[in-house]
Tab-separated table of N, CA, C and O and ligand atoms in Angstrom:
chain	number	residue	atom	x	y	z
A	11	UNK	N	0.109	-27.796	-6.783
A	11	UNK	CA	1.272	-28.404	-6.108
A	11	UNK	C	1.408	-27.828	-4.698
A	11	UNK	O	1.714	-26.641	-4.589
A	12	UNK	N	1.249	-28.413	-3.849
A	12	UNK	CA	1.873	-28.514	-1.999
A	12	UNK	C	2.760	-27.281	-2.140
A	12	UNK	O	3.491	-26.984	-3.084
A	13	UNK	N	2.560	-26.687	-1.104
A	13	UNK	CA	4.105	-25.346	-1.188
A	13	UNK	C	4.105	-24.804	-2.407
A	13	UNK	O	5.305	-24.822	-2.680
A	14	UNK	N	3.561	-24.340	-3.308
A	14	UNK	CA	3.725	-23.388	-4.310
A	14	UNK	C	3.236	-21.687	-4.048
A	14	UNK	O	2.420	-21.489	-4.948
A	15	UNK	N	3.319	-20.898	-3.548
A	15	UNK	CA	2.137	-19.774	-3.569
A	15	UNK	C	1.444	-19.917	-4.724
A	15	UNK	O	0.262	-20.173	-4.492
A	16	UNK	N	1.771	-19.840	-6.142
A	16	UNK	CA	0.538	-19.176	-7.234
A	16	UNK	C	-0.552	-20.355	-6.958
A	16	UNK	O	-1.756	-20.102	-6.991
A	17	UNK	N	0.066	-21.966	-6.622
A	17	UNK	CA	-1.222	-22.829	-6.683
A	17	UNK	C	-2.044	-22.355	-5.279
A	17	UNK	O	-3.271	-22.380	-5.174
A	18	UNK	N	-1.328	-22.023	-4.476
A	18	UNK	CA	-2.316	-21.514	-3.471
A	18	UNK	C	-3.396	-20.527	-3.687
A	18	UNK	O	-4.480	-20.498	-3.105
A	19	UNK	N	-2.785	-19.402	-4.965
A	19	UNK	CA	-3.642	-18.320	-4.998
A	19	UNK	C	-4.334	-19.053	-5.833
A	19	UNK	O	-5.439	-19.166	-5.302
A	20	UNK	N	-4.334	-19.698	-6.968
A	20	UNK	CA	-5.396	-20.177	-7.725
A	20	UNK	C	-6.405	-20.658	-6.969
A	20	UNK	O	-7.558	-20.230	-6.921
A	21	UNK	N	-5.942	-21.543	-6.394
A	21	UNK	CA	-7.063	-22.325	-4.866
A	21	UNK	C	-7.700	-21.385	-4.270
A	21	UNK	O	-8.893	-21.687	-4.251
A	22	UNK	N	-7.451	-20.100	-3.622
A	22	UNK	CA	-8.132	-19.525	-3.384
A	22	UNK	C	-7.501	-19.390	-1.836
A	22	UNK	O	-8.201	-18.698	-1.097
A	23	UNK	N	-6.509	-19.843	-1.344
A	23	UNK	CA	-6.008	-19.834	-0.420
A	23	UNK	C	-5.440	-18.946	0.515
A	23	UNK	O	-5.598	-18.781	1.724
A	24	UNK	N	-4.542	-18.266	-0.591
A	24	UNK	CA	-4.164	-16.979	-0.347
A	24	UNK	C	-5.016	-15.814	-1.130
A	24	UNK	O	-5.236	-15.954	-2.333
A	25	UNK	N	-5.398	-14.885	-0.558
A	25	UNK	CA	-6.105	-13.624	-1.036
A	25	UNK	C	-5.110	-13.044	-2.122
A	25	UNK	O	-3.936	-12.854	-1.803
A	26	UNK	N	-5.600	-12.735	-3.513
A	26	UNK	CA	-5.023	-11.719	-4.638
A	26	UNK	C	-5.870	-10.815	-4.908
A	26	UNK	O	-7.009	-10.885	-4.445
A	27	UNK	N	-5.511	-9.887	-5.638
A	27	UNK	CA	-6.754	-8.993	-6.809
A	27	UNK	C	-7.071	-9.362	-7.654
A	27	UNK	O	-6.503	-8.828	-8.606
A	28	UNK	N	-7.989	-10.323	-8.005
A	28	UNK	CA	-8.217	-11.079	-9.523
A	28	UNK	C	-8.473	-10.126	-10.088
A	28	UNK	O	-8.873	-9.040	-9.669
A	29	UNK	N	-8.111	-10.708	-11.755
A	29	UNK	CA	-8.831	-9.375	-12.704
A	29	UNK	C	-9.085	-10.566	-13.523
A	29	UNK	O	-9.921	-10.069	-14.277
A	30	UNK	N	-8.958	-11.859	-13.943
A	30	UNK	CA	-9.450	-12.682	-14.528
A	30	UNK	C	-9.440	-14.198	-14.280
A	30	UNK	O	-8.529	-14.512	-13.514
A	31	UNK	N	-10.101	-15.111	-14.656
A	31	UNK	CA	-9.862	-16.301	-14.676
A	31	UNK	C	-10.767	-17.291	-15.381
A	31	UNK	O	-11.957	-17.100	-15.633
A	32	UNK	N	-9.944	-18.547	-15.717
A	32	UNK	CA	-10.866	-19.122	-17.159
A	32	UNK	C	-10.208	-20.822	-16.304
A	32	UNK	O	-9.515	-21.077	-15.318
A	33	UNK	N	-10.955	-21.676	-17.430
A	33	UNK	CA	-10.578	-22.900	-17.477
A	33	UNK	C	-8.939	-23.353	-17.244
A	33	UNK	O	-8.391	-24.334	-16.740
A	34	UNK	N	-8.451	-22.047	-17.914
A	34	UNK	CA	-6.620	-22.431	-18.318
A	34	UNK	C	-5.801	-21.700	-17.487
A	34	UNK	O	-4.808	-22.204	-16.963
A	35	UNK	N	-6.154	-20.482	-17.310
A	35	UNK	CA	-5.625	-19.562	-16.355
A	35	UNK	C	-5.667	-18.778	-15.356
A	35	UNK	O	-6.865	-18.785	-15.074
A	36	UNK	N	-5.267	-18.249	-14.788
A	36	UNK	CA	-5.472	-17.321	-13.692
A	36	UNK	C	-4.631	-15.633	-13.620
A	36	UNK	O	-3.413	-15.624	-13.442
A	37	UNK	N	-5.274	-14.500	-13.750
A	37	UNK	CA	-4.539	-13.178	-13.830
A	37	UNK	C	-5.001	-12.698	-12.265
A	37	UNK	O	-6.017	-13.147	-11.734
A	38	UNK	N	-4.141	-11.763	-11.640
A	38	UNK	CA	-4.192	-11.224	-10.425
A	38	UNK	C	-2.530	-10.382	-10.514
A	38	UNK	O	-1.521	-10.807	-11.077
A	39	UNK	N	-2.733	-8.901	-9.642
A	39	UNK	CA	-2.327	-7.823	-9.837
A	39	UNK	C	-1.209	-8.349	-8.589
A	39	UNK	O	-1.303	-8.722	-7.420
A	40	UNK	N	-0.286	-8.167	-9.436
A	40	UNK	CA	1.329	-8.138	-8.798
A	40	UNK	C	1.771	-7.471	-7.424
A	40	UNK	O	1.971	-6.260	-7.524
A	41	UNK	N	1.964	-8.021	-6.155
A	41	UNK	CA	1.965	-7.421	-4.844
A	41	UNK	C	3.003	-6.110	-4.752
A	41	UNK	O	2.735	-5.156	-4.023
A	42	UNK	N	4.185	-6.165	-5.548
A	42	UNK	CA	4.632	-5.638	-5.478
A	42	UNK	C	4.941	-4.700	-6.827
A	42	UNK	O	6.073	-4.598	-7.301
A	43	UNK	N	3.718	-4.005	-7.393
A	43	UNK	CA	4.030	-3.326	-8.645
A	43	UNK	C	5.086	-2.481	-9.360
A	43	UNK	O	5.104	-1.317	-8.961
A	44	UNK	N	6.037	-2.802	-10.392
A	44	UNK	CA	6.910	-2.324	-10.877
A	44	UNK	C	6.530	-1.385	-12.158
A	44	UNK	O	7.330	-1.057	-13.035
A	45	UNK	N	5.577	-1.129	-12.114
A	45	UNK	CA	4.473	-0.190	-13.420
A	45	UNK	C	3.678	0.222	-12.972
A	45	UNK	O	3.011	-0.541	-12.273
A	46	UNK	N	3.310	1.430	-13.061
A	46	UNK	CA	2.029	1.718	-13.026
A	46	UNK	C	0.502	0.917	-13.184
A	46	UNK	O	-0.499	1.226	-12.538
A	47	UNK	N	0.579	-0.132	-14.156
A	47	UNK	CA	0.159	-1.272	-14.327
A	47	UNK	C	0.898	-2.339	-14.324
A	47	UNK	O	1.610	-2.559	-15.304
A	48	UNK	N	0.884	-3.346	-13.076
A	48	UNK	CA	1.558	-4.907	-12.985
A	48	UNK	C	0.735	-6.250	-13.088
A	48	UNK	O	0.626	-6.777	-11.981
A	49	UNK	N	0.205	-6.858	-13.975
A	49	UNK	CA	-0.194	-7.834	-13.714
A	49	UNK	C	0.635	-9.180	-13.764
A	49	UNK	O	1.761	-9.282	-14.250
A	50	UNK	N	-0.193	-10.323	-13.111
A	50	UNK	CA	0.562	-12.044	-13.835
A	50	UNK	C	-0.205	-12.319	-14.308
A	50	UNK	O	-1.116	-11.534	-14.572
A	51	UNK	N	-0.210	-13.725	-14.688
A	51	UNK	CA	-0.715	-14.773	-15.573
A	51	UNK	C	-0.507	-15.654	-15.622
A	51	UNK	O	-0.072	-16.167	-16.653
A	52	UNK	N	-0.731	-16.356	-14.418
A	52	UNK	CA	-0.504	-17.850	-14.442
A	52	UNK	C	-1.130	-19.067	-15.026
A	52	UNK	O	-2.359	-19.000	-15.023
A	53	UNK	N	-0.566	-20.307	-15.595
A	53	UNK	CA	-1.496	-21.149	-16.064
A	53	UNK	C	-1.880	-21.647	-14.859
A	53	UNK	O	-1.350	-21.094	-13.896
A	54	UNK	N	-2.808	-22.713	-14.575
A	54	UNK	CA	-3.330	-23.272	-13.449
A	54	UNK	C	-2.867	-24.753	-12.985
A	54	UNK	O	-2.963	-25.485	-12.000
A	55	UNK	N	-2.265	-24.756	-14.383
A	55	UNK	CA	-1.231	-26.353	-13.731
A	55	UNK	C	0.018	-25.831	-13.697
A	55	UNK	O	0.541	-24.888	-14.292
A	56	UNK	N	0.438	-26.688	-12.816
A	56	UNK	CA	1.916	-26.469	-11.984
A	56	UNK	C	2.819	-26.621	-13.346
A	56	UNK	O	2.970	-27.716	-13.886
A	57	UNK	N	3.564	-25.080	-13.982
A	57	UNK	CA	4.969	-25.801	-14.254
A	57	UNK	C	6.062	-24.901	-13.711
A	57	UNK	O	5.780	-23.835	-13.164
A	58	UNK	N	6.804	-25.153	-13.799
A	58	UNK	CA	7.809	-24.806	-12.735
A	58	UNK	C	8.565	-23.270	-12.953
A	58	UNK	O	9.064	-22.500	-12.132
A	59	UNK	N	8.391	-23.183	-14.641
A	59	UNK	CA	9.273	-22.458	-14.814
A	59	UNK	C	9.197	-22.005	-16.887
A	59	UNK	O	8.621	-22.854	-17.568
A	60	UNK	N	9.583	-21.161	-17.392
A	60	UNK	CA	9.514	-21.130	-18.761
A	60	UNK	C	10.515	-22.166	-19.315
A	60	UNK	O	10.398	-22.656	-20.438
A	61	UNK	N	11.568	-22.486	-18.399
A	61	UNK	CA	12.232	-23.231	-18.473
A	61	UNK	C	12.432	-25.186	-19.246
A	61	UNK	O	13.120	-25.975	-19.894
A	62	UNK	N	10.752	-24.856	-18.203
A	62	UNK	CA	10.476	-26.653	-18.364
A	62	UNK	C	8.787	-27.023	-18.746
A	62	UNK	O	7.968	-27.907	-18.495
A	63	UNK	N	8.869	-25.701	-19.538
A	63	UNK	CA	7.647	-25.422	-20.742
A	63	UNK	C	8.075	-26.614	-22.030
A	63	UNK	O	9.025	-26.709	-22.808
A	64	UNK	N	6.731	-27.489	-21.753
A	64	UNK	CA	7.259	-28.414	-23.557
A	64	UNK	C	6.061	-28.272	-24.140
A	64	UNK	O	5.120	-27.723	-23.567
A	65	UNK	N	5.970	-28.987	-25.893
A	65	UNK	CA	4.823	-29.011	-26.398
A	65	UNK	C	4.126	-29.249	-26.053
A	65	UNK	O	3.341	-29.251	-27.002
A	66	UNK	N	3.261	-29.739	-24.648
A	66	UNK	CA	2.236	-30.431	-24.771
A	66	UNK	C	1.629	-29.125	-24.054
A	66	UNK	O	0.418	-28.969	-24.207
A	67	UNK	N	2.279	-28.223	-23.336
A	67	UNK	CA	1.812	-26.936	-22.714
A	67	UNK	C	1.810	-26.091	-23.957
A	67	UNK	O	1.870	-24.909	-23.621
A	68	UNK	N	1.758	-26.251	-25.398
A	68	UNK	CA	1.644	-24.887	-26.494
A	68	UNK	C	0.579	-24.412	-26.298
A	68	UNK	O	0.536	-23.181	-26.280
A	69	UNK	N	-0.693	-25.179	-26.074
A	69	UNK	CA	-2.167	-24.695	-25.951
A	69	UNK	C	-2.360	-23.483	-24.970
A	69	UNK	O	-2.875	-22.386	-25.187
A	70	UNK	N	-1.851	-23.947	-23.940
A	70	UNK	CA	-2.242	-23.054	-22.501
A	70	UNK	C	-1.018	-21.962	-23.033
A	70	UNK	O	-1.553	-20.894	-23.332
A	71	UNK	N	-0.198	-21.944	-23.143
A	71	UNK	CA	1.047	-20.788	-23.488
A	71	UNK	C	0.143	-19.891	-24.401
A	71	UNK	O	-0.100	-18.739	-24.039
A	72	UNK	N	-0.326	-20.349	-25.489
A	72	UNK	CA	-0.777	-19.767	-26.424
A	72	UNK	C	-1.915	-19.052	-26.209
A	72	UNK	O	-2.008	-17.944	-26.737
A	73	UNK	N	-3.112	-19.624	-25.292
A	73	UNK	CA	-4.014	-19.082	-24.476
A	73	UNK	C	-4.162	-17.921	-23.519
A	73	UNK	O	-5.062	-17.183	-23.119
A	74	UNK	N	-1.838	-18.238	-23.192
A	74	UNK	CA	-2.396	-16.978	-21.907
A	74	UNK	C	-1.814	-15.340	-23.041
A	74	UNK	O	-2.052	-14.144	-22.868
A	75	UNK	N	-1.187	-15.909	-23.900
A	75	UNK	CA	-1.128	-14.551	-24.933
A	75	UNK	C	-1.971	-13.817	-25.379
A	75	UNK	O	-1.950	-12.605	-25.594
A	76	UNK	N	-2.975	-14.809	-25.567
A	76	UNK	CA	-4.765	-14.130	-26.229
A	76	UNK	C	-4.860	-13.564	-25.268
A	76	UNK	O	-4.798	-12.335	-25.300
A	77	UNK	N	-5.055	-14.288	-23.990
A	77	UNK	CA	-5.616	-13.641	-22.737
A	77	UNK	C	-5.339	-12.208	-22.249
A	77	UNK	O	-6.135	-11.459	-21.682
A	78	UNK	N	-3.801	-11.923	-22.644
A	78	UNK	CA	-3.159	-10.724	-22.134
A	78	UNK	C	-3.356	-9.813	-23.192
A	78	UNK	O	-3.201	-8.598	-23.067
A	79	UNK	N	-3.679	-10.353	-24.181
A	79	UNK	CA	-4.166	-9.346	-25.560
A	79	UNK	C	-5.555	-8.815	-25.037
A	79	UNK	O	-5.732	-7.600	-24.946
A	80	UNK	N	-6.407	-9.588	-24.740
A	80	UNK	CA	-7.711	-9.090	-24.486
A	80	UNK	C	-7.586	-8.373	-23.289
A	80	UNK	O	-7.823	-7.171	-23.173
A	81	UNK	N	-7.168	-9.213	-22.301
A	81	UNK	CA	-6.836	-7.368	-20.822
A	81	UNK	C	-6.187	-6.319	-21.245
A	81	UNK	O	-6.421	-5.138	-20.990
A	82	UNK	N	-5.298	-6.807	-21.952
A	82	UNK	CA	-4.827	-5.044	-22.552
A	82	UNK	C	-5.704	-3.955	-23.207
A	82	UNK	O	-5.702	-2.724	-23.204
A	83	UNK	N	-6.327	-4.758	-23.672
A	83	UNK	CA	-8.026	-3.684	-24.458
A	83	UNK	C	-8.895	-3.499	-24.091
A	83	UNK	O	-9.731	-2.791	-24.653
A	84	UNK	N	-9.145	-4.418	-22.308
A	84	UNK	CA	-10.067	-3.858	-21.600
A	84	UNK	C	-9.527	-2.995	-20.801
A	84	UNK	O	-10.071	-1.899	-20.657
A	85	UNK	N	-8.511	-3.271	-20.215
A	85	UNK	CA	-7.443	-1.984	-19.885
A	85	UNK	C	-6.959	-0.820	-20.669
A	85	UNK	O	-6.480	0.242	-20.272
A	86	UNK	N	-7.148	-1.176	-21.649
A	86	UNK	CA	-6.788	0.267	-22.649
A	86	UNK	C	-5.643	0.633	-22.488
A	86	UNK	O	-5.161	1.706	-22.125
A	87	UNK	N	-5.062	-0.660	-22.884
A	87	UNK	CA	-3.355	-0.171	-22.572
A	87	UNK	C	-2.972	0.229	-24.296
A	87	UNK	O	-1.964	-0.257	-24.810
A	88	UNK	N	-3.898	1.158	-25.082
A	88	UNK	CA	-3.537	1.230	-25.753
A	88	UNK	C	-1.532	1.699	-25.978
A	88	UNK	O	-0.850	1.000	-26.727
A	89	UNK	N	-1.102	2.525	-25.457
A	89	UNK	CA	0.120	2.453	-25.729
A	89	UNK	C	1.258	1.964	-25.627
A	89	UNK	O	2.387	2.455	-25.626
A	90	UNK	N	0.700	0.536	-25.505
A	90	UNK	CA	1.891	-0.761	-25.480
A	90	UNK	C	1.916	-1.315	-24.148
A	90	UNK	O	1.115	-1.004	-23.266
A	91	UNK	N	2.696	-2.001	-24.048
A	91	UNK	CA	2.652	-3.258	-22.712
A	91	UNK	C	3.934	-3.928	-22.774
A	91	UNK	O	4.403	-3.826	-23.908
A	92	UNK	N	4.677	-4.576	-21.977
A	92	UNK	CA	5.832	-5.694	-22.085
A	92	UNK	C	5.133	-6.865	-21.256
A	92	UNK	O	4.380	-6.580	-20.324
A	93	UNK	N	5.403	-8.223	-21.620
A	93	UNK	CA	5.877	-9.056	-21.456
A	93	UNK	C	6.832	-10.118	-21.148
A	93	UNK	O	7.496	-10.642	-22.043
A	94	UNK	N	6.972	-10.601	-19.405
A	94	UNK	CA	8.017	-10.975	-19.278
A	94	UNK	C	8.056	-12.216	-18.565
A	94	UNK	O	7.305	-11.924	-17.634
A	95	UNK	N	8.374	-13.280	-18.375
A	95	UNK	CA	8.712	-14.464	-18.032
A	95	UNK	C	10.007	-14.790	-17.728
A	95	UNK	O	10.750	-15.218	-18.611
A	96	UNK	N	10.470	-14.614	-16.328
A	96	UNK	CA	11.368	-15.074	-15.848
A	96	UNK	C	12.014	-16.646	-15.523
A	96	UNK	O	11.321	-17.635	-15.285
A	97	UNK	N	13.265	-16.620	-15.568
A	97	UNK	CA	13.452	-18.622	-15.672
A	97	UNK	C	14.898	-18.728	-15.183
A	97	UNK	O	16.065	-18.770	-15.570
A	98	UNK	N	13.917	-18.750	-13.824
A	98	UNK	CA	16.121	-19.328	-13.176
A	98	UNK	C	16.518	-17.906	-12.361
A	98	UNK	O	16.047	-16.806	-12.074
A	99	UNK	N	17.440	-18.535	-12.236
A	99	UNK	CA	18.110	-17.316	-10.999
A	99	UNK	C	18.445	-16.235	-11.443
A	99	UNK	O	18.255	-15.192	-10.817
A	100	UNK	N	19.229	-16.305	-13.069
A	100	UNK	CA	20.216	-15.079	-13.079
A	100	UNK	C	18.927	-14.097	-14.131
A	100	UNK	O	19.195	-12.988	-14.594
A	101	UNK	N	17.885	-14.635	-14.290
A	101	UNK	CA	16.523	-14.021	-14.920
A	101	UNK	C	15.898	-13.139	-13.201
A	101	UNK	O	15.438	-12.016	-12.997
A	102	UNK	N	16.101	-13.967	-12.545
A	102	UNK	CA	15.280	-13.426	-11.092
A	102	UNK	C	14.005	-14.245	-10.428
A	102	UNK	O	13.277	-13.995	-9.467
A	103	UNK	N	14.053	-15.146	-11.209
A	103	UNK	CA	12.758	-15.928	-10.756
A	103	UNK	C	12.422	-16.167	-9.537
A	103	UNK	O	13.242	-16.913	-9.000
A	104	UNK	N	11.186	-15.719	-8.561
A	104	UNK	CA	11.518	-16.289	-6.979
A	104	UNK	C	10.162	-17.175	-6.947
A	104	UNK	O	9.861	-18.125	-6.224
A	105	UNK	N	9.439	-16.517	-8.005
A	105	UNK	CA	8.548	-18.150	-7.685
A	105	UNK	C	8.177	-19.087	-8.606
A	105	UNK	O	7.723	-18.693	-9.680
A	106	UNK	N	8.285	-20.245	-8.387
A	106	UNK	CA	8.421	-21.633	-9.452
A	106	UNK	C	7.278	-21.898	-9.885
A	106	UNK	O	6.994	-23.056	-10.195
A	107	UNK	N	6.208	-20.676	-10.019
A	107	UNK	CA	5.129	-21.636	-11.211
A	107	UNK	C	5.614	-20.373	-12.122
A	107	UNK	O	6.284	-19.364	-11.904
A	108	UNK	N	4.977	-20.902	-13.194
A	108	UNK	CA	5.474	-20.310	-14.662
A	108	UNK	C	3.852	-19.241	-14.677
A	108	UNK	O	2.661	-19.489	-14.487
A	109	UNK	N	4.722	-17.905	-15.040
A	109	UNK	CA	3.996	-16.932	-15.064
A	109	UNK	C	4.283	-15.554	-15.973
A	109	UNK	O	5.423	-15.224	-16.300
A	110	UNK	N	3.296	-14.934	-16.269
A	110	UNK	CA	4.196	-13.635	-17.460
A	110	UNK	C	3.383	-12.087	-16.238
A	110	UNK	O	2.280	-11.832	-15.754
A	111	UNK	N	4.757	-11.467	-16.246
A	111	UNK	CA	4.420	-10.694	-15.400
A	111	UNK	C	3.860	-9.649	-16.594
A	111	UNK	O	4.482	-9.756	-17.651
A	112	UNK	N	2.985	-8.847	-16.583
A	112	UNK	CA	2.396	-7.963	-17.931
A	112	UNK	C	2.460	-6.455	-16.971
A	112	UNK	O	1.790	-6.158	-15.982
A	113	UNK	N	3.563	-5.639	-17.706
A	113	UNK	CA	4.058	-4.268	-17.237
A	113	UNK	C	2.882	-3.429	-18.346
A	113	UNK	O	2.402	-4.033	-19.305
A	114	UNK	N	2.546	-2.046	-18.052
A	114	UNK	CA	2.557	-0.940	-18.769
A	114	UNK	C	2.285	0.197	-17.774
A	114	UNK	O	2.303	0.040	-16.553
A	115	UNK	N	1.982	1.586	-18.525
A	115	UNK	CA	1.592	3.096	-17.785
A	115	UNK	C	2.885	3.698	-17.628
A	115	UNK	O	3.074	4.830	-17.183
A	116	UNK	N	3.873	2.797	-18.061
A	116	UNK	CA	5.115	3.984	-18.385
A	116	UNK	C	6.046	3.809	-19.330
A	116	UNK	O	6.098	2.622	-19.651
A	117	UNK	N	7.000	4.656	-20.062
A	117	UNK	CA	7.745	3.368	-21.343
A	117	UNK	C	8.554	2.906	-20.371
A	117	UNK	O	8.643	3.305	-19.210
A	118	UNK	N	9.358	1.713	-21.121
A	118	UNK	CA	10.083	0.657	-20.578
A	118	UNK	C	11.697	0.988	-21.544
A	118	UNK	O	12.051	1.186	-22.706
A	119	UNK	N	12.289	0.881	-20.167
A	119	UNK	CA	13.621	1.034	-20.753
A	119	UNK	C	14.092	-0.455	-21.811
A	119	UNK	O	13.566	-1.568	-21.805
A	120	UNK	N	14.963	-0.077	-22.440
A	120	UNK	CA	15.743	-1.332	-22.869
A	120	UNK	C	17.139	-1.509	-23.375
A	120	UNK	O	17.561	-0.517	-23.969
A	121	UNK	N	18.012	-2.582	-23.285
A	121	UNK	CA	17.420	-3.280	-22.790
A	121	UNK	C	16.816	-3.616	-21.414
A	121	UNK	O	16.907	-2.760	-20.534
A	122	UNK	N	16.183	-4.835	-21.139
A	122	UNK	CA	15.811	-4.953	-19.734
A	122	UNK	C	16.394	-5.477	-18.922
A	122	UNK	O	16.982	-6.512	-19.235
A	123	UNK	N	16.479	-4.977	-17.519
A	123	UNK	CA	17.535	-5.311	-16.595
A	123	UNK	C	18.512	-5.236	-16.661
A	123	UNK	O	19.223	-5.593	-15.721
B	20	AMP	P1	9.489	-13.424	-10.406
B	20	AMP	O1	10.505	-12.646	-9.640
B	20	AMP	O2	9.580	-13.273	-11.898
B	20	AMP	O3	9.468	-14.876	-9.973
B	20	AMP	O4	8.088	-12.777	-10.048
B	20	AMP	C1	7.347	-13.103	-8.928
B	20	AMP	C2	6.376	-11.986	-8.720
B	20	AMP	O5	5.379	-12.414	-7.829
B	20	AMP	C3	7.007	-10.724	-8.099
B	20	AMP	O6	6.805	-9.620	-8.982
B	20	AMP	C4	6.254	-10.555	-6.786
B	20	AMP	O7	6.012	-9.213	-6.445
B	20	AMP	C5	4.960	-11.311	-7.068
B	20	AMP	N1	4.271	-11.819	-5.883
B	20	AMP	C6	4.818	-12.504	-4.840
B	20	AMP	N2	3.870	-12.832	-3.953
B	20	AMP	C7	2.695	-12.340	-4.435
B	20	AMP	C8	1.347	-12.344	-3.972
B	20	AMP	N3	0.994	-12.940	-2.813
B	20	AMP	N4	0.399	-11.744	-4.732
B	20	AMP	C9	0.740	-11.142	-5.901
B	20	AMP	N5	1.995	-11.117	-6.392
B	20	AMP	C10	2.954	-11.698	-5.684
C-alpha cells in the first residue's frame, strides 16, 4: 500500500535489519528497541491493524506465530519472550500495518503498560 512504511520496508525501499523473510512474512529488528531483544513481524499484505484482522487472514496470523516460535530458538530466547500487537490509539499503534512486536533479554513487567 502507497504511504505505508512496513510496505515500503518489505519492498525494499526503506533500509531495515532483516532477520527473516518467507512467502507470508517479513521480520526486521525494531528501530527503536524496548528489550534487549526487539523484533517485528509483519505479514506482507497490507492490513491495517489487529483490529481489522478476519478469517480469511487465520493462515498468515497463524504462520507468523510458527515463525516467531522458530526465531526464538534460533535466538535462544530460551527464557521466554512476549508478544505484542498493538490496535488503535489507546494500545499505541503509530503504524497501520499489522505487526507483532517480539520483546525478550529482560523479564517483562505486568501488567503491560
Ligand atoms: P507500534 O507503536 O505498535 O505501532 O509499533 C511501531 C514500531 O515500529 C515502533 O516500535 C517503532 O520503533 C518501529 N519502527 C518505526 N519505524 C521503523 C523502521 N524504519 N524500522 C524499524 N522499526 C521501526
Amino acid at each position: 500500500m502507497e504511504n505505508c512504511l512496513f510496505c515500503k520496508i518489505i519492498a525494499g525501499e526503506i533500509s531495515s535489519e532483516k532477520l527473516y523473510e518467507d512467502e507470508l512474512c517479513y521480520a526486521f529488528y525494531d528501530i527503536d528497541p524496548q528489550a534487549p531483544v526487539h523484533f517485528l513481524v509483519v505479514p506482507k499484505q497490507h492490513i491495517e491493524a489487529p483490529a481489522a484482522v478476519t478469517e480469511q487472514d487465520a493462515a498468515v496470523v497463524g504462520h507468523i506465530y510458527a515463525v516467531i516460535a522458530h526465531l526464538a530458538k534460533e535466538l535462544k530466547l530460551e527464557k521466554g519472550y512476549r508478544v505484542i500487537a498493538n490496535s488503535g490509539e489507546d494500545a499505541g499503534q503509530t503504524v497501520h500495518h499489522l505487526h507483532f512486536h517480539v520483546m525478550a533479554g529482560r523479564p517483562m513487567g505486568w501488567p503491560a503498560g
